[in-house]
XYZ file of C-alpha atoms in Angstrom:
687
model
C -6.575 -34.790 -8.702
C -3.496 -32.579 -8.467
C 0.043 -32.212 -9.707
C 2.828 -30.791 -7.549
C 5.661 -29.339 -9.610
C 8.711 -27.097 -9.708
C 10.742 -27.363 -6.552
C 12.643 -24.105 -6.352
C 15.359 -24.888 -3.853
C 16.696 -27.150 -1.169
C 17.266 -26.240 2.478
C 15.220 -23.437 4.030
C 16.448 -20.007 5.025
C 15.995 -18.740 8.591
C 16.363 -15.029 8.033
C 13.436 -13.887 5.876
C 11.842 -11.452 8.293
C 8.853 -9.229 7.476
C 11.156 -6.214 7.366
C 13.265 -7.772 4.631
C 10.121 -8.368 2.591
C 9.054 -4.743 3.079
C 12.429 -3.367 1.995
C 12.749 -5.218 -1.321
C 14.231 -3.041 -4.074
C 12.144 -2.839 -7.262
C 12.795 -1.651 -10.816
C 10.876 0.947 -12.777
C 11.244 2.759 -16.077
C 13.510 0.337 -17.949
C 14.532 1.951 -21.285
C 17.257 1.091 -23.780
C 19.359 3.864 -25.348
C 18.900 4.757 -29.050
C 22.160 3.011 -30.017
C 21.146 -0.157 -28.131
C 24.278 -0.166 -25.994
C 22.961 1.026 -22.623
C 19.887 0.723 -20.434
C 18.482 3.253 -17.971
C 16.315 2.261 -15.033
C 15.165 3.453 -11.635
C 15.603 1.460 -8.419
C 12.931 2.166 -5.801
C 13.410 0.846 -2.268
C 11.405 1.420 0.933
C 13.260 2.260 4.115
C 11.402 1.576 7.350
C 13.788 3.625 9.481
C 12.912 6.881 7.677
C 9.422 5.781 6.571
C 10.125 6.785 3.011
C 11.358 5.468 -0.333
C 14.762 5.942 -1.882
C 14.797 6.035 -5.664
C 17.872 6.300 -7.861
C 18.399 6.432 -11.620
C 21.085 4.180 -13.067
C 22.611 3.696 -16.505
C 24.372 0.445 -17.354
C 26.046 -0.996 -20.421
C 24.085 -3.856 -21.951
C 27.286 -5.832 -22.470
C 27.265 -6.501 -18.723
C 30.967 -5.694 -18.450
C 30.524 -2.957 -15.843
C 28.249 -2.393 -12.832
C 25.383 0.111 -12.947
C 26.353 3.777 -12.826
C 24.324 6.005 -10.521
C 23.348 9.093 -12.524
C 20.658 10.875 -10.478
C 18.345 10.949 -7.473
C 14.895 9.783 -8.571
C 13.049 11.677 -5.851
C 9.960 10.536 -3.953
C 7.998 8.058 -6.088
C 4.756 9.498 -7.428
C 1.654 7.442 -6.623
C -1.681 6.805 -8.253
C -5.015 7.004 -6.455
C -4.954 3.498 -4.951
C -1.431 3.904 -3.519
C 0.677 2.164 -6.170
C 3.905 3.703 -7.435
C 3.489 5.178 -10.922
C 5.900 3.676 -13.473
C 8.509 6.257 -14.442
C 9.788 5.607 -17.976
C 12.636 7.958 -18.918
C 13.120 9.478 -22.345
C 16.536 9.164 -23.963
C 17.913 12.057 -26.004
C 18.458 11.056 -29.659
C 22.234 11.224 -29.209
C 22.132 9.024 -26.084
C 23.831 11.653 -23.889
C 20.886 12.312 -21.552
C 17.886 10.705 -19.918
C 14.878 12.912 -19.178
C 12.468 12.039 -16.382
C 9.805 13.479 -14.097
C 10.726 13.625 -10.398
C 9.288 14.845 -7.103
C 12.122 16.615 -5.303
C 11.927 19.380 -2.694
C 8.130 19.344 -2.823
C 7.949 20.006 -6.591
C 7.296 17.794 -9.605
C 9.675 18.870 -12.376
C 11.342 17.477 -15.469
C 14.996 16.690 -14.884
C 17.727 15.394 -17.106
C 20.755 13.356 -16.105
C 23.926 12.813 -18.088
C 24.258 9.169 -19.071
C 27.958 9.259 -18.166
C 27.115 10.176 -14.564
C 28.579 13.688 -14.765
C 25.494 15.376 -13.311
C 21.770 16.065 -13.329
C 19.805 19.287 -13.628
C 16.240 20.460 -13.220
C 14.723 21.964 -16.389
C 11.240 23.257 -15.614
C 11.068 24.922 -12.156
C 7.718 26.599 -12.662
C 5.034 27.449 -10.103
C 3.007 24.344 -11.021
C 3.848 20.653 -10.985
C 4.600 18.979 -14.309
C 1.942 16.481 -15.373
C 3.495 15.126 -18.574
C 6.340 15.801 -20.996
C 7.730 14.840 -24.390
C 10.982 15.493 -26.206
C 10.994 16.832 -29.759
C 12.189 14.437 -32.470
C 15.535 16.238 -32.807
C 16.020 16.482 -29.041
C 16.190 20.268 -29.156
C 12.978 21.092 -27.292
C 11.250 19.866 -24.175
C 7.465 20.061 -24.250
C 5.747 19.844 -20.867
C 2.326 20.409 -19.354
C 1.264 21.803 -15.989
C -2.012 22.262 -14.137
C -2.964 24.698 -11.403
C -0.029 26.371 -9.580
C 0.885 24.826 -6.238
C 0.110 28.002 -4.294
C -3.308 28.242 -5.903
C -4.112 24.685 -4.882
C -2.950 25.324 -1.321
C -5.044 28.497 -1.158
C -8.131 26.647 -2.420
C -7.655 23.978 0.241
C -7.219 26.576 2.973
C -10.257 28.538 1.806
C -12.406 25.404 2.093
C -10.985 24.763 5.543
C -11.928 28.252 6.712
C -15.400 28.424 5.106
C -16.387 24.820 5.639
C -16.504 22.093 3.024
C -19.766 21.773 1.124
C -20.549 18.088 0.718
C -21.392 17.289 -2.882
C -20.959 14.190 -5.029
C -17.214 14.784 -5.415
C -16.370 14.648 -1.702
C -15.233 11.138 -0.647
C -17.325 10.338 2.413
C -15.733 8.289 5.151
C -12.394 10.112 5.367
C -11.332 13.546 6.646
C -12.387 16.353 4.318
C -9.165 18.394 4.615
C -5.737 17.216 3.442
C -6.469 13.593 4.192
C -4.339 11.707 1.660
C -0.895 11.920 0.109
C -0.725 13.461 -3.364
C 2.691 14.155 -4.907
C 4.398 13.727 -1.559
C 2.204 15.954 0.600
C -1.093 15.643 2.437
C -3.707 17.090 0.114
C -7.456 17.577 -0.078
C -8.971 15.007 -2.416
C -12.033 14.799 -4.636
C -13.833 12.142 -6.683
C -14.031 12.527 -10.435
C -14.411 9.391 -12.550
C -16.082 7.066 -10.057
C -16.942 6.675 -6.387
C -13.546 5.412 -5.184
C -10.697 7.014 -7.185
C -9.502 10.246 -5.594
C -7.807 13.249 -7.211
C -6.297 16.460 -5.795
C -8.312 19.654 -5.604
C -8.231 21.612 -8.909
C -7.093 18.527 -10.798
C -9.675 19.435 -13.443
C -7.767 22.601 -14.435
C -6.834 22.060 -18.117
C -3.247 21.316 -19.059
C -1.112 24.236 -20.189
C 1.733 23.204 -22.506
C 5.100 24.964 -22.674
C 8.032 24.540 -25.062
C 11.534 24.875 -23.595
C 14.471 25.388 -25.976
C 17.225 23.234 -24.481
C 19.999 25.396 -25.996
C 18.811 28.941 -25.276
C 16.506 27.975 -22.351
C 13.817 30.234 -23.778
C 10.217 29.266 -23.017
C 7.040 29.877 -24.935
C 3.508 28.569 -25.018
C 3.411 25.506 -27.217
C 1.459 26.012 -30.417
C -1.847 24.056 -30.462
C -0.870 22.115 -33.577
C 2.329 20.907 -31.862
C 0.727 19.668 -28.665
C 1.130 15.914 -28.159
C -1.865 13.965 -29.336
C -3.413 11.400 -27.060
C -2.015 7.889 -27.609
C -4.115 5.762 -29.912
C -6.254 3.709 -27.519
C -8.780 2.016 -29.780
C -9.527 1.076 -33.369
C -12.733 -0.049 -35.025
C -12.600 -3.593 -36.379
C -14.954 -5.469 -38.648
C -17.407 -7.740 -36.776
C -16.116 -11.092 -35.561
C -12.613 -10.097 -34.506
C -13.322 -9.693 -30.797
C -13.060 -6.742 -28.433
C -10.007 -4.509 -28.781
C -7.972 -4.800 -25.586
C -4.620 -3.144 -26.330
C -3.335 -1.023 -29.235
C 0.339 -0.478 -30.098
C 1.091 1.725 -33.138
C 4.409 1.159 -34.873
C 6.843 3.948 -33.904
C 7.450 6.133 -36.951
C 5.339 3.746 -39.024
C 1.737 3.121 -40.146
C 1.113 -0.381 -38.857
C -0.786 -1.048 -35.650
C -0.361 -4.132 -33.471
C -3.281 -5.007 -31.259
C -4.594 -7.562 -28.791
C -8.276 -8.497 -28.838
C -10.330 -10.488 -26.345
C -12.122 -13.422 -27.982
C -14.339 -16.363 -27.065
C -17.731 -16.749 -25.423
C -18.049 -15.476 -21.890
C -20.347 -18.262 -20.660
C -20.792 -16.528 -17.328
C -17.285 -15.031 -17.186
C -16.756 -11.319 -16.677
C -14.376 -11.110 -19.660
C -13.901 -13.081 -22.860
C -11.555 -15.942 -21.952
C -9.133 -15.834 -24.895
C -6.892 -13.370 -26.693
C -5.806 -12.872 -30.291
C -2.776 -11.024 -31.647
C -3.236 -9.073 -34.867
C -1.872 -6.211 -36.946
C -3.535 -3.549 -39.080
C -1.647 -2.102 -42.069
C -2.874 1.404 -41.194
C -5.294 3.198 -38.861
C -8.203 3.168 -41.341
C -8.050 -0.594 -41.911
C -10.835 -2.686 -40.381
C -9.758 -6.259 -41.150
C -6.628 -7.275 -39.245
C -4.033 -9.892 -40.097
C -4.135 -12.485 -37.311
C -1.247 -14.385 -35.756
C -2.226 -18.013 -36.316
C 0.780 -19.772 -34.756
C 0.299 -22.071 -31.766
C 2.229 -19.681 -29.522
C -0.438 -17.049 -30.098
C -3.090 -19.394 -28.739
C -1.136 -20.987 -25.886
C -2.179 -18.542 -23.171
C -3.376 -15.017 -22.509
C -1.428 -12.373 -24.461
C -1.153 -9.264 -22.297
C 1.675 -7.153 -23.732
C 2.965 -6.306 -27.204
C 5.636 -3.992 -28.617
C 7.414 -3.471 -31.933
C 10.973 -4.646 -32.443
C 12.710 -1.491 -33.742
C 13.663 -1.441 -37.396
C 12.046 -4.782 -38.221
C 8.748 -6.357 -39.258
C 8.524 -8.168 -35.922
C 6.217 -7.748 -32.967
C 7.293 -8.965 -29.526
C 4.432 -10.303 -27.426
C 4.089 -11.643 -23.886
C 2.006 -14.709 -23.031
C 0.856 -15.737 -19.554
C 0.199 -19.452 -18.965
C -2.473 -19.851 -16.294
C -1.628 -23.527 -15.789
C 1.940 -22.514 -14.904
C 0.964 -19.969 -12.274
C 0.708 -17.199 -14.885
C 4.385 -17.539 -15.770
C 5.300 -15.240 -18.651
C 7.065 -15.967 -21.917
C 8.006 -13.646 -24.775
C 7.788 -14.532 -28.485
C 8.455 -12.659 -31.737
C 6.035 -12.603 -34.656
C 7.031 -11.494 -38.139
C 3.878 -9.754 -39.343
C 4.906 -10.112 -42.995
C 5.853 -13.807 -43.099
C 3.705 -15.031 -40.202
C 6.652 -16.822 -38.568
C 6.670 -16.975 -34.761
C 9.741 -17.820 -32.663
C 10.217 -18.062 -28.886
C 12.481 -15.501 -27.244
C 12.435 -16.305 -23.520
C 10.427 -18.324 -21.022
C 10.280 -17.649 -17.283
C 8.834 -19.219 -14.140
C 7.379 -15.848 -13.111
C 7.402 -12.319 -14.509
C 9.624 -11.124 -17.356
C 8.637 -7.541 -18.192
C 9.405 -3.894 -17.520
C 9.188 -4.227 -13.744
C 5.468 -3.592 -13.134
C 3.964 -6.363 -11.011
C 0.223 -5.829 -11.359
C -0.242 -4.578 -14.897
C 1.309 -5.649 -18.217
C 4.508 -3.774 -19.024
C 7.134 -3.838 -21.758
C 10.805 -4.656 -21.438
C 13.306 -2.119 -22.686
C 13.974 -2.961 -26.329
C 16.502 -2.400 -29.112
C 16.806 -4.116 -32.463
C 18.872 -6.958 -30.996
C 18.249 -6.933 -27.258
C 15.626 -6.875 -24.521
C 16.324 -5.498 -21.046
C 13.784 -7.182 -18.755
C 13.025 -7.347 -15.058
C 12.716 -11.012 -14.088
C 11.172 -12.251 -10.824
C 9.816 -15.543 -9.490
C 8.050 -16.614 -6.316
C 11.364 -17.737 -4.832
C 13.561 -14.948 -6.194
C 13.365 -11.133 -5.970
C 13.478 -8.964 -9.106
C 16.700 -8.521 -11.085
C 17.550 -7.067 -14.494
C 18.560 -9.334 -17.376
C 19.759 -8.790 -20.936
C 18.014 -11.144 -23.363
C 19.178 -11.641 -26.946
C 16.049 -11.506 -29.105
C 17.280 -13.949 -31.744
C 19.022 -16.552 -29.594
C 17.264 -16.122 -26.253
C 20.623 -16.004 -24.454
C 20.293 -14.385 -21.012
C 22.797 -12.418 -18.951
C 22.080 -11.019 -15.492
C 22.933 -7.318 -15.400
C 21.984 -6.271 -11.872
C 20.487 -7.839 -8.742
C 19.648 -5.099 -6.207
C 18.640 -7.671 -3.550
C 21.628 -10.069 -3.433
C 21.339 -11.099 0.233
C 17.617 -11.826 -0.013
C 18.215 -13.659 -3.296
C 20.719 -15.929 -1.549
C 18.382 -16.655 1.360
C 15.330 -17.227 -0.825
C 17.348 -19.722 -2.858
C 17.256 -21.962 0.211
C 13.461 -21.972 0.441
C 11.259 -24.657 -1.072
C 8.553 -22.658 -2.834
C 6.731 -24.763 -5.404
C 3.911 -24.323 -7.844
C 0.773 -26.192 -6.819
C -1.965 -27.146 -9.291
C -5.307 -28.734 -8.441
C -8.903 -29.057 -9.585
C -12.000 -28.650 -7.425
C -15.161 -30.781 -7.537
C -16.630 -28.504 -10.222
C -13.699 -29.073 -12.576
C -12.263 -25.583 -12.036
C -8.470 -25.551 -12.215
C -6.443 -23.493 -9.747
C -2.774 -22.726 -9.227
C -0.889 -21.319 -6.283
C 2.594 -20.741 -4.910
C 3.100 -23.041 -1.918
C 5.588 -22.403 0.922
C 5.970 -25.574 3.040
C 6.243 -24.958 6.776
C 9.552 -25.060 8.610
C 10.087 -25.682 12.330
C 6.414 -26.502 12.799
C 6.814 -28.433 16.047
C 4.993 -31.689 16.762
C 2.162 -32.777 14.521
C 1.225 -31.489 11.103
C 1.705 -27.759 10.495
C -1.152 -25.288 10.125
C -1.893 -23.576 6.799
C -2.381 -19.970 5.762
C -4.013 -19.147 2.402
C -4.730 -16.021 0.392
C -6.730 -15.722 -2.844
C -5.982 -13.113 -5.507
C -2.712 -12.261 -7.333
C 0.471 -14.296 -6.907
C 2.696 -13.057 -9.729
C 6.452 -12.600 -9.689
C 8.155 -12.352 -6.310
C 5.076 -12.831 -4.154
C 6.432 -11.347 -0.873
C 2.980 -10.478 0.637
C 0.405 -10.988 -2.100
C -1.608 -8.129 -3.545
C -0.964 -5.112 -1.324
C 2.044 -6.874 0.250
C 0.609 -7.446 3.719
C 0.826 -11.214 4.256
C 4.452 -12.391 4.674
C 4.336 -15.836 3.061
C 8.034 -16.667 3.492
C 8.038 -15.453 7.107
C 4.945 -17.502 7.938
C 6.497 -20.640 6.454
C 9.759 -20.015 8.275
C 7.786 -19.793 11.523
C 6.044 -23.128 11.094
C 2.917 -22.159 9.154
C 2.623 -23.485 5.611
C 1.533 -20.660 3.300
C -0.245 -20.728 -0.055
C -0.948 -17.822 -2.393
C -3.833 -18.907 -4.673
C -4.051 -17.172 -8.047
C -7.452 -15.800 -8.985
C -9.375 -17.989 -11.433
C -11.192 -16.242 -14.327
C -13.711 -13.849 -12.788
C -17.413 -14.696 -12.914
C -20.126 -12.207 -13.846
C -22.361 -13.385 -11.008
C -21.065 -12.128 -7.671
C -22.138 -15.199 -5.706
C -20.479 -17.496 -8.254
C -17.307 -15.416 -8.011
C -17.209 -15.707 -4.217
C -18.148 -19.380 -4.250
C -15.320 -20.036 -6.681
C -12.896 -18.584 -4.164
C -14.371 -20.584 -1.297
C -14.132 -23.761 -3.349
C -10.490 -23.056 -4.143
C -9.714 -22.833 -0.435
C -11.739 -25.857 0.681
C -10.448 -28.081 -2.117
C -6.785 -27.260 -1.541
C -7.110 -27.741 2.216
C -8.560 -31.196 1.546
C -5.774 -31.955 -0.935
C -2.895 -30.891 1.306
C -4.454 -32.652 4.294
C -4.824 -35.892 2.308
C -1.162 -35.653 1.330
C -0.167 -35.234 4.977
C 1.268 -31.747 4.531
C -1.024 -29.667 6.770
C -3.448 -29.889 9.665
C -6.927 -29.134 8.220
C -8.159 -28.104 11.680
C -5.818 -25.091 11.769
C -6.278 -22.934 8.673
C -5.980 -19.157 8.404
C -6.840 -16.850 5.516
C -6.281 -13.223 4.586
C -6.221 -10.751 1.737
C -6.746 -7.268 0.346
C -9.509 -5.964 -1.943
C -11.117 -8.997 -3.617
C -8.866 -11.106 -1.399
C -10.589 -9.561 1.629
C -14.023 -10.143 0.110
C -13.289 -13.824 -0.542
C -11.880 -14.156 2.987
C -15.028 -12.708 4.557
C -17.227 -14.916 2.347
C -15.259 -18.004 3.357
C -15.416 -17.068 7.049
C -19.182 -16.695 6.710
C -20.021 -19.647 4.444
C -17.461 -22.286 5.412
C -16.197 -24.029 8.536
C -12.683 -24.439 7.153
C -11.095 -21.337 8.746
C -9.692 -20.988 12.239
C -8.707 -17.299 11.953
C -8.800 -14.575 9.313
C -7.250 -11.210 8.474
C -8.615 -8.572 6.085
C -7.221 -5.294 4.770
C -10.242 -3.906 2.920
C -13.904 -3.245 3.535
C -16.792 -5.539 2.685
C -20.249 -4.902 1.280
C -22.670 -3.395 3.788
C -25.557 -0.901 3.958
C -23.208 1.743 5.376
C -20.820 1.176 2.452
C -23.796 1.644 0.103
C -24.975 4.799 1.874
C -21.606 6.553 1.754
C -20.682 5.636 -1.815
C -24.149 6.257 -3.246
C -23.578 9.971 -2.726
C -21.468 9.940 -5.901
C -24.535 9.383 -8.074
C -25.655 7.057 -10.850
C -22.272 5.511 -11.641
C -22.131 3.697 -8.301
C -25.427 1.768 -8.654
C -24.322 0.693 -12.131
C -21.086 -0.760 -10.787
C -22.876 -2.374 -7.848
C -25.316 -4.059 -10.207
C -22.590 -5.218 -12.592
C -20.302 -6.645 -9.922
C -22.715 -8.103 -7.400
C -26.217 -7.788 -8.934
C -27.173 -5.531 -6.040
C -29.571 -2.633 -5.933
C -30.142 -0.481 -2.875
C -30.607 -2.556 0.321
C -34.359 -1.969 0.248
C -34.556 -2.948 -3.433
C -32.676 -6.262 -3.252
C -32.822 -7.269 0.433
C -32.317 -10.990 -0.170
C -29.235 -10.364 -2.266
C -27.798 -8.104 0.439
C -28.425 -10.816 3.026
C -26.246 -13.126 0.935
C -23.326 -10.740 0.596
C -23.100 -8.490 3.627
C -21.355 -9.571 6.847
C -23.859 -7.372 8.703
C -26.672 -9.841 7.994
C -24.510 -12.882 8.752
C -22.876 -11.993 12.055
C -24.154 -15.155 13.725
C -22.382 -17.290 11.102
C -18.963 -15.758 11.721
C -17.141 -18.060 14.126
C -13.473 -17.414 13.306
C -11.762 -14.339 14.836
C -10.970 -11.597 12.322
C -8.065 -9.150 12.338
C -8.949 -5.969 10.426
C -6.067 -3.696 9.353
C -7.767 -1.068 7.232
C -6.726 2.206 5.568
C -8.179 5.405 6.948
C -9.830 6.166 3.611
C -11.999 3.024 3.872
C -12.480 1.838 7.441
C -15.620 3.868 8.229
C -17.500 2.026 5.483
C -17.146 -1.220 7.458
C -18.200 -0.037 10.905
C -21.805 -1.273 10.753
C -20.534 -4.861 10.897
C -17.067 -4.296 12.431
C -18.365 -2.667 15.627
C -20.692 -5.566 16.580
C -17.878 -8.031 15.901
C -15.463 -6.008 18.029
C -17.949 -5.636 20.884
C -18.444 -9.391 20.936
C -14.719 -10.133 20.877
C -14.721 -11.586 17.363
C -12.707 -8.863 15.608
C -9.719 -6.630 16.303
C -9.595 -3.435 14.219
C -6.564 -1.263 13.416
C -6.735 1.828 11.177
C -3.737 3.325 9.372
C -3.861 7.127 8.996
C -3.624 8.753 5.566
C -3.489 5.423 3.761
C -5.405 4.687 0.533
C -6.651 1.325 -0.717
C -3.127 -0.128 -0.833
C -1.025 1.066 2.061
C 2.392 2.355 1.037
C 4.126 3.913 4.053
C 6.967 1.516 4.988
C 6.344 1.693 8.741
C 2.683 0.891 8.195
C 3.502 -1.990 5.870
C 5.927 -3.450 8.407
C 3.376 -3.080 11.222
C 0.783 -4.915 9.112
C 3.221 -7.689 8.184
C 4.337 -8.209 11.777
C 0.830 -8.118 13.249
C -0.390 -10.630 10.665
C 2.514 -12.897 11.573
C 1.732 -12.525 15.286
C -1.986 -13.094 14.657
C -1.633 -16.368 12.818
C 1.112 -17.658 15.117
C -1.262 -17.019 18.029
C -4.411 -18.552 16.547
C -2.849 -21.368 14.550
C 0.099 -22.342 16.747
C -0.667 -20.898 20.172
C 2.639 -18.991 20.134
C 3.209 -15.487 21.523
C 6.113 -13.124 20.910
C 7.792 -12.424 24.293
C 8.442 -8.786 23.310
C 7.137 -6.712 26.284
C 5.767 -4.108 23.868
C 3.214 -6.672 22.678
C 1.772 -7.623 26.066
C -1.428 -5.629 25.579
C -1.939 -7.128 22.123
C -1.758 -10.683 23.436
C -3.854 -9.906 26.495
C -6.615 -8.721 24.177
C -6.294 -11.754 21.902
C -6.384 -14.116 24.875
C -9.590 -12.440 26.022
C -11.012 -12.855 22.524
C -10.062 -16.526 22.516
C -11.659 -17.127 25.903
C -14.944 -15.683 24.693
C -15.220 -17.565 21.403
C -17.452 -20.636 21.009
C -15.605 -23.857 21.764
C -15.931 -25.025 18.140
C -13.961 -22.005 16.937
C -11.024 -22.548 19.295
C -7.855 -24.442 18.469
C -5.238 -25.794 20.844
C -1.522 -25.225 20.550
C 0.794 -27.229 18.293
C -0.472 -30.512 19.642
C -3.692 -30.019 17.583
């Protein structure tokens, strides 16, 4: 039924604490210099002590002969609406002397440039408004940048609303404070909805861009002429029928050809077409593409593509679902049709972005890629495009790398009773005590260095070190039908518990589960519709009438999304469907205790079912101020990690941390345990 593969190490480590998982250093903005000799990148690292992030720009020779050279402070990382750090690609000057980048420093977002030799950095813009975007002219002589509303104007608009009262319209996100409730560009700012009912933007974000040209020699500024303003990147092309849906478009730099990825195949109940095709158009007006027909182009999902400079080759990245979505890079000569492998990994090999496809830094001969696996933190490697030879350039997490090398993470593959294949990264338990160890599972994304799953809240390595086997299950292809999607997740959990129990690796009577976003939804569904779980932890809201009421204020776009994702209308329109999905209508079926650690922007939406569960001692709710969908403040992330570890040690192993500061926490959990039905309780390590 299953195949267990890929042991990643030998003896376990004993020092992988939640704090070490929080403070992992990550890469961003990997870019190779025009002469192909150097690479620039930013290192971003949380620090719990100061509850902030340190980011630094480095330049390093691609020959690997010297260590990275620190060239500039990267400032406070900018974040998108859901809390993720925005990738920060730098722009090299044509002569390779400078890197240009956008940075938040001293409360301002400006364009800076740093000398590649480390001799200094300087701010270039320094206007009254934050810089939204920038480009460098082809000759490197001018900087073109755009700004929105001035900072003081935005602050005044926020204060005016505060003093007059905030009129509630469709743009106001209900369920969070109406004044300066979320972090935008490093400060607490008033937020508004624009594109849909969940993504938030700062006040006056709709002010049109104003573009300025800065002469880098004379430092004179002028309004940029309309015909010189940067055009929007080509995002779509029209193909003849039968070539699939265009997914990604990559024009050839300084050329006419266009590489593209299309989604192909019949959906058959899936949310997206299951396959991908790689193709190239000779020019933007062409409608019939030339397809890559090599086996490598059909061996998995292609999710990234870029041109190899000065050649007829396209570099493309393939993810193999059967290998835990491990990535490999190939090169395709669009003129001859020849395809050759470049590099294969056990995890991610890209530009450093963990959730979305991203490109390595590239020159004619070399790739500079961030490589990360479940058992190893991210590091930077040089990869020869022709030979595939690899050289490690920089590991910013050497101590954690050494300790993770002693863990025994392995890729697990199995099939459920319906024939659906699943994969997951499995962390066998250490120091479990007598009897078989308990199991913790999460269902969503498990790519690269897993640390805590999507949202980084569930410390897999720490759980395993403490005697709880941990498994991060990778999401199977999403189903159009919401019930089928949730049932697929439940089946993944039940089938792997049965498998691991049959192999004598875990105790099936002590199983915990947790997750964020869809991971939370699948956890709540499994708690409600299965008897497999002993305890659960969620980080996001679930479907409920209160959720519908608050989000429906946005207007017609919300019902459309609700219908597409879950086939739900308003509660009075589809009552039976709501009874299937919402915890509110299934409170009597929830037997396992639930820890809820929710962001302030979302927690109110869950109160119609959370309050009854709390009053009956079946849930414990914590709310983290000023946090969006994915929490990002280091102190909050550490608190979530540590409480999740405490929670599952308590419910699955009967173990309490003797720290006096946690007495009240355990007193409450003991009271919860005493009030639960006997069938939901579990003894200590003896089973």
